[in-house]
CSV table of C-alpha atoms in Angstrom, one decimal:
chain,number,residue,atom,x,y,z
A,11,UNK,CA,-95.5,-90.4,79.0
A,12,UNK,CA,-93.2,-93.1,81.4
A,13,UNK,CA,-96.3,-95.7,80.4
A,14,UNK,CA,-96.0,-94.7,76.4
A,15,UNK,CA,-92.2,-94.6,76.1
A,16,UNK,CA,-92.4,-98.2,77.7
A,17,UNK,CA,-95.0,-99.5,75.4
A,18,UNK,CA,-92.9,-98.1,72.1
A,19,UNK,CA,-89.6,-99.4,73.6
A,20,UNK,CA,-91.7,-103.2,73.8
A,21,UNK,CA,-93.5,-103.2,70.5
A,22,UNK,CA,-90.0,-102.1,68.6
A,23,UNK,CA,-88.0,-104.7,70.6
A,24,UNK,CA,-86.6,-107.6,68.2
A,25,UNK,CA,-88.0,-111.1,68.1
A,26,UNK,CA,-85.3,-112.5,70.8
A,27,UNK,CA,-81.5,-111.9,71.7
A,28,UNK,CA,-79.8,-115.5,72.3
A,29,UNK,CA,-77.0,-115.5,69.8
A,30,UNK,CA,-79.5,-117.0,68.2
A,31,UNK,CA,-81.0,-120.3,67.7
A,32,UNK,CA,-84.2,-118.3,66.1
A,33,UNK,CA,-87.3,-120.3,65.6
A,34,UNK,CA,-88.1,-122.2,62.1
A,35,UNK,CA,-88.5,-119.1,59.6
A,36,UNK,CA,-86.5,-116.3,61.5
A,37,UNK,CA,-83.0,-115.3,60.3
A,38,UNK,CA,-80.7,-114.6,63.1
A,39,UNK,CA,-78.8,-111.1,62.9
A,40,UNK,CA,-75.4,-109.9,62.7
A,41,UNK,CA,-75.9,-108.3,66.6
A,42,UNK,CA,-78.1,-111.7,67.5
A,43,UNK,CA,-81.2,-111.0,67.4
A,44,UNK,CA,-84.2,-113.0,65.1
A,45,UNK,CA,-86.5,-111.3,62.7
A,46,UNK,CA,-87.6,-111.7,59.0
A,47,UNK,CA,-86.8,-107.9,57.6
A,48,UNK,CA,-83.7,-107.2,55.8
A,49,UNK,CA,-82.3,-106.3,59.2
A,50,UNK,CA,-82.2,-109.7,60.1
A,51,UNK,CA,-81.9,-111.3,56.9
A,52,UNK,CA,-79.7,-109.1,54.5
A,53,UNK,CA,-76.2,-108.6,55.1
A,54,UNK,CA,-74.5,-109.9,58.4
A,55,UNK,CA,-77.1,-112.8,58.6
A,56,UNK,CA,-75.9,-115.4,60.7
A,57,UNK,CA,-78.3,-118.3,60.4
A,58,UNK,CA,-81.9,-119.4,58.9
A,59,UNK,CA,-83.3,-118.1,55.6
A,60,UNK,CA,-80.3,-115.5,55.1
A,61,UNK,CA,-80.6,-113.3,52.0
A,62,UNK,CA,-76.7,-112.5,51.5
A,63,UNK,CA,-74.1,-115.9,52.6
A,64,UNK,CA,-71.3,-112.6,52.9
A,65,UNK,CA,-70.5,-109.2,51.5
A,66,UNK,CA,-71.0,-109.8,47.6
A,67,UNK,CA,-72.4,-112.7,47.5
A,68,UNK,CA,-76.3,-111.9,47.1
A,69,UNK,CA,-78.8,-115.1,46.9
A,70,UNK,CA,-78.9,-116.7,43.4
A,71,UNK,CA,-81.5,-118.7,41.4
A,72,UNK,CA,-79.9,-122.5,41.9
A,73,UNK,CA,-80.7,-123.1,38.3
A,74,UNK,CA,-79.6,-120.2,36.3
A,75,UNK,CA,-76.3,-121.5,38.4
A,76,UNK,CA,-75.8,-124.4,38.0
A,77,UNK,CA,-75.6,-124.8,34.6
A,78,UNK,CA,-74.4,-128.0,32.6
A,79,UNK,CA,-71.3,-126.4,31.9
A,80,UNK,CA,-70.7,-125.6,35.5
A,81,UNK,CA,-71.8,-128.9,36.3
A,82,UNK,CA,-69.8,-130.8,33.4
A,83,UNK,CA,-66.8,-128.6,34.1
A,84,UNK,CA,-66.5,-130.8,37.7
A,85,UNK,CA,-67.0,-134.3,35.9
A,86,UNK,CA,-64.5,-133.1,33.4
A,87,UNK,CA,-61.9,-132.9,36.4
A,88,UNK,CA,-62.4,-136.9,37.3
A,89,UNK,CA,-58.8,-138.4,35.9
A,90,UNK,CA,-59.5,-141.9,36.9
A,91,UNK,CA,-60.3,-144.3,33.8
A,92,UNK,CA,-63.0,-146.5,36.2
A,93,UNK,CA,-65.5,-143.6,37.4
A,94,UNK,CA,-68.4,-145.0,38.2
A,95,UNK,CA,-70.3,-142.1,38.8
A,96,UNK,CA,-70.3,-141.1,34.9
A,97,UNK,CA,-73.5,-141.6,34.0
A,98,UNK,CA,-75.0,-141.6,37.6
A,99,UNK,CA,-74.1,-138.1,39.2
A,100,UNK,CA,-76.2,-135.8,36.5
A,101,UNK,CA,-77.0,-132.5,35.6
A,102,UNK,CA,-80.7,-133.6,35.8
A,103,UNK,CA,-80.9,-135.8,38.8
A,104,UNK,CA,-78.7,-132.6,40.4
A,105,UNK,CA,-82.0,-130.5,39.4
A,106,UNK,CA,-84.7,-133.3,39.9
A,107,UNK,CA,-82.8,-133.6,43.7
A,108,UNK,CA,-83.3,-129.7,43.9
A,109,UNK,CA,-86.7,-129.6,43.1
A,110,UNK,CA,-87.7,-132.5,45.4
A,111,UNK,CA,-85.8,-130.9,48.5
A,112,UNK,CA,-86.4,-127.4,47.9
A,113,UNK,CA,-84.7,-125.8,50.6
A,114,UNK,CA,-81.4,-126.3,49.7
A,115,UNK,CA,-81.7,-123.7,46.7
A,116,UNK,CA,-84.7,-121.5,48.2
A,117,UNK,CA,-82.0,-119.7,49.6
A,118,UNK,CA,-78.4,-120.4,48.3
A,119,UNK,CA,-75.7,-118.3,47.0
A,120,UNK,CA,-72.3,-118.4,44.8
A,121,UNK,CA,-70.5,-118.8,47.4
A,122,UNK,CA,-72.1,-121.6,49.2
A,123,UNK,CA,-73.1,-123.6,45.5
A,124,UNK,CA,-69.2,-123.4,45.5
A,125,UNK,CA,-68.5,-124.6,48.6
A,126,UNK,CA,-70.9,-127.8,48.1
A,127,UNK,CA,-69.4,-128.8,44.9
A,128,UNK,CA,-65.9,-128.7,46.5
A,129,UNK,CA,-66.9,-130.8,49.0
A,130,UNK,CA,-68.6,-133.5,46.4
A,131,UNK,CA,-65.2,-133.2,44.4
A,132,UNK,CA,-63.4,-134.3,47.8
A,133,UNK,CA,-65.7,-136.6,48.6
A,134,UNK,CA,-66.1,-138.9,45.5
A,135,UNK,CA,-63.3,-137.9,43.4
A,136,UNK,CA,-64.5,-135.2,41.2
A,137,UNK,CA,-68.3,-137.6,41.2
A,138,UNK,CA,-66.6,-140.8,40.6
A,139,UNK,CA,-66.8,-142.2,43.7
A,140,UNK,CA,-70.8,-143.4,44.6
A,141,UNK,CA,-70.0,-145.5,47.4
A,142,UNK,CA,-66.8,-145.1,50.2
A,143,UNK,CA,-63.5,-146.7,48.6
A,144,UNK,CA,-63.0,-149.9,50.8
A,145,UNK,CA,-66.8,-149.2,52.6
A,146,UNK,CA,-67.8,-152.6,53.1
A,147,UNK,CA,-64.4,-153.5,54.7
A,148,UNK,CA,-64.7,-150.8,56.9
A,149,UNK,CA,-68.4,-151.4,57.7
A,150,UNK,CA,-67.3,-155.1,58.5
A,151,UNK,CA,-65.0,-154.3,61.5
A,152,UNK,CA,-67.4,-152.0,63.1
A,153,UNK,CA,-66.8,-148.5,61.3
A,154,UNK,CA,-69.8,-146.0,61.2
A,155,UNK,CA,-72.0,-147.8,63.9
A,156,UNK,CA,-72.6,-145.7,66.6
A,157,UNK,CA,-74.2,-147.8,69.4
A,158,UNK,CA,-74.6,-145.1,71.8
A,159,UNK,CA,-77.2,-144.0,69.3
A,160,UNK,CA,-80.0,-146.5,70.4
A,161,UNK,CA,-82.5,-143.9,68.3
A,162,UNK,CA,-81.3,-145.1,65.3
A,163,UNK,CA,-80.4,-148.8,66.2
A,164,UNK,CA,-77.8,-150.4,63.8
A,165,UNK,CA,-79.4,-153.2,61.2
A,166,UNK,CA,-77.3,-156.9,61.4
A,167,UNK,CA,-75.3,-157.0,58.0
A,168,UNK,CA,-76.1,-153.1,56.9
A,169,UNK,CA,-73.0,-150.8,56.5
A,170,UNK,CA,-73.3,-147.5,56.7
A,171,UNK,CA,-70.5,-146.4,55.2
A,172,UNK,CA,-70.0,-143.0,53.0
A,173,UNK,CA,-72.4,-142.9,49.9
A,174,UNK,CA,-73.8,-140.2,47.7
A,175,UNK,CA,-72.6,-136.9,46.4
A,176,UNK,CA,-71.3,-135.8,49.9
A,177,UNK,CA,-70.5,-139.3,51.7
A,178,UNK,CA,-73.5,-140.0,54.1
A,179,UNK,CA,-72.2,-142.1,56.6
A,180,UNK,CA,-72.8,-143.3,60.1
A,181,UNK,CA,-76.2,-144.5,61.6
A,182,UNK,CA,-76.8,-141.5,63.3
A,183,UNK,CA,-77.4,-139.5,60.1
A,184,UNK,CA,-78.5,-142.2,57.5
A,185,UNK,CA,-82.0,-142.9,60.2
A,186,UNK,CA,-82.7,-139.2,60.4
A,187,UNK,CA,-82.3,-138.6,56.9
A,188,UNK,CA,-84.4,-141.6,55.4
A,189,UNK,CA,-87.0,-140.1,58.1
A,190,UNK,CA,-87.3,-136.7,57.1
A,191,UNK,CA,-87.1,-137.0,53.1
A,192,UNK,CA,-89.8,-139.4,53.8
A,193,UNK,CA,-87.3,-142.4,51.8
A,194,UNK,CA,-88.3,-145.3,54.5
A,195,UNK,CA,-86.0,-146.8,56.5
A,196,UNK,CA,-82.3,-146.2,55.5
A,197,UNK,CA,-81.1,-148.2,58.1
A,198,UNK,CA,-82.5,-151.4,57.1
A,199,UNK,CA,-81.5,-149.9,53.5
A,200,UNK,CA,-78.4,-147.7,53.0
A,201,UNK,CA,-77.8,-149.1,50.1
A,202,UNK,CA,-79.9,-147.1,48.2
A,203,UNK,CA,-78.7,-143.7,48.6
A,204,UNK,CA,-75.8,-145.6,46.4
A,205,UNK,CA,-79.1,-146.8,44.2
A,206,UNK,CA,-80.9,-144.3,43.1
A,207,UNK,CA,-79.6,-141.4,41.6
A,208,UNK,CA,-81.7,-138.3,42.7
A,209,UNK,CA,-81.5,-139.9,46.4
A,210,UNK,CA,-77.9,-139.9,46.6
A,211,UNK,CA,-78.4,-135.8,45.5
A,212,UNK,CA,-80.8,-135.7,48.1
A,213,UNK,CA,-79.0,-136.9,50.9
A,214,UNK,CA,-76.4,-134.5,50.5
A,215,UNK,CA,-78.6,-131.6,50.4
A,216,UNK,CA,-80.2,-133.3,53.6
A,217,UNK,CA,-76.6,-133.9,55.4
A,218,UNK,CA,-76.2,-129.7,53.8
A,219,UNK,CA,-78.6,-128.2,55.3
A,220,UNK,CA,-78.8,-129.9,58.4
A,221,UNK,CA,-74.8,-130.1,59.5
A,222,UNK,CA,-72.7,-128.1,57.3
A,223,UNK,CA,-75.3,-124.4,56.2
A,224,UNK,CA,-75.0,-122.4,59.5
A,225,UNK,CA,-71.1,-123.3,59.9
A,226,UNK,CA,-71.1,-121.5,56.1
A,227,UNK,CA,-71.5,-118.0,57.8
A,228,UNK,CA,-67.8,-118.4,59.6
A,229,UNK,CA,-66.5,-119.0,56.4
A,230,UNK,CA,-65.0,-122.4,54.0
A,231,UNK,CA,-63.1,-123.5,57.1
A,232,UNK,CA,-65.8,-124.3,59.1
A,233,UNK,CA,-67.8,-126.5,56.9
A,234,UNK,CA,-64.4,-128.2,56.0
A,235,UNK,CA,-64.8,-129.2,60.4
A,236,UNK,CA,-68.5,-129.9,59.8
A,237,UNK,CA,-68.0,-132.2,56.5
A,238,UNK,CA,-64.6,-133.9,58.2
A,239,UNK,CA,-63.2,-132.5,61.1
A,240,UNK,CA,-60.7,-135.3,61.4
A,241,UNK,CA,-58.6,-133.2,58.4
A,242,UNK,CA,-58.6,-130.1,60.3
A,243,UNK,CA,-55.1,-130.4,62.3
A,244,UNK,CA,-53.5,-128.0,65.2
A,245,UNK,CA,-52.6,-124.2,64.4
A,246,UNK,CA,-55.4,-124.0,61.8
A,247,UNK,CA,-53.0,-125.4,59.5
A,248,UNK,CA,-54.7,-127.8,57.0
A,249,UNK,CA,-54.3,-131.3,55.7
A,250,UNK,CA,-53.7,-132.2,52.1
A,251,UNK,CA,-57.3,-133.2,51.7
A,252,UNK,CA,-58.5,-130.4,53.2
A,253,UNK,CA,-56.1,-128.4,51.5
A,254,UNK,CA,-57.6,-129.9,48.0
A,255,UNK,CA,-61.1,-128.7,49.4
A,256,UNK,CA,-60.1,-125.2,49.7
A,257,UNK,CA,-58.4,-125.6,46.1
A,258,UNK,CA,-61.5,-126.7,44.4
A,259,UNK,CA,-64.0,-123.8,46.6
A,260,UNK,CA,-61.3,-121.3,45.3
A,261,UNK,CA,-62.0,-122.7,41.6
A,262,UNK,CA,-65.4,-123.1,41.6
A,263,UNK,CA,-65.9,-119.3,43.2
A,264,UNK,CA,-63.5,-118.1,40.0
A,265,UNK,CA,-65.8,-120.2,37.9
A,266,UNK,CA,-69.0,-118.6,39.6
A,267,UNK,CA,-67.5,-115.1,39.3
A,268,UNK,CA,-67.5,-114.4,43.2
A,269,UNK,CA,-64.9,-114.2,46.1
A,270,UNK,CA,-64.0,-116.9,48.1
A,271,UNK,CA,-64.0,-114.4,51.3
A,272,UNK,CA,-61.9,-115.2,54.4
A,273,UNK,CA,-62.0,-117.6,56.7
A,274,UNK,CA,-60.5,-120.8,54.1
A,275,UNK,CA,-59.0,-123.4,56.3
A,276,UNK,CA,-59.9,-124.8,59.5
């Protein structure tokens, strides 16, 4: 009976209990542990292929979401008379994006399609913005070069500088990312995540999923650290820009018809 109860208590064990850092696939639990039931993946998921971002804000088809309207409703918001981005941020190269780098919908809900477009309303200006305002000065004195990086070795006369829907910048993220959407060598060419329309989608989704997703579970605030954490200041009080980010999430959820839940500023 001792050799039996051992043998039940083993088999019924979960996958591992490490708070959670769960292998490719698993969803870590609310109590830590990784698995692929509901257990693991329904409500309280912390990280990996979660089926609920929060309470009330189940998984949703990216599409059926993100509609044009939705979509328009953020261009609409753009008050400068010089946007760029008309005409290059579009409801189709959003979808063409999605299809081409599936993971960032597989799995996404209200909540978090909410929190993405408030960042890319930060970042560029309500999708106006395709490159950094004053990039190429920046890039000139040194900005975004990370030497200590010698994986992703900076290229003579490249800048890497914020571009796309959410600002890619830095040489430590434009090398990976060229690498793993299989776009060649970003560093020898950042310039065409400004270029080409459906890349500069996909590098956000990339820069998503990669840096900002598992903060999501902690709440707004925390991807607001994992986007820019210079804005997030002492005594979780936030800056104006980060103050607009939580403005625009707050919209965008009313717009969605979900909660923005707790958890807002940094």
């Amino acid at each position: 009976l001792t050799t039996l109860f051992f043998l039940i208590l083993t088999v019924s064990k979960p996958v591992a209990s490490q708070n959670c850092g769960c292998a490719s696939g698993l969803c870590c639990s609310s109590a830590g542990y990784c698995g692929t039931t509901d257990a693991y993946c329904g409500e309280g998921c912390k990280e990996g292929p979660c089926k609920n971002s929060g309470p009330g804000d189940p998984t949703v088809s990216l599409e059926e979401t993100v509609t044009p309207e939705f979509f328009n409703s953020i261009l609409s918001q753009a008050t400068e008379s010089d946007c760029k981005g008309r005409g290059f941020y579009t409801h189709e190269t959003f979808m063409a994006a999605a299809n081409a780098y599936p993971s960032f919908g597989a799995t996404i809900s209200k909540r978090e399609i909410a929190a993405f477009f408030a960042h890319v309303a930060q970042e560029t200006g309500f999708m106006c913005h395709i490159e950094e305002v004053d990039g190429p000065a920046k890039a000139a004195r040194g900005d975004y070069c990370d030497t200590t990086k010698t994986e992703f070795p900076c290229v003579p006369g490249k800048g890497y500088y914020g571009r796309g829907a959410i600002q890619l910048s830095w040489n430590y993220n434009y090398g990976p990312c060229g690498r793993d959407l299989n776009e060649g060598d970003l560093l020898a060419t950042p310039e065409k995540v400004a270029q080409d329309q459906v890349l500069a989608f996909k590098a956000s989704f990339w820069y998503w999923t990669t840096n900002v997703r598992s903060s999501f579970k902690s709440g707004f605030g925390a991807t607001i650290r994992a986007v820019n954490s210079m804005e997030c200041t002492g005594g979780g009080v936030p800056s104006e820009t980060a103050a607009n980010r939580i403005r625009y999430f707050q919209d965008y959820c009313t717009k969605l018809g979900v909660q923005p839940g707790e958890n807002l500023s940094c």
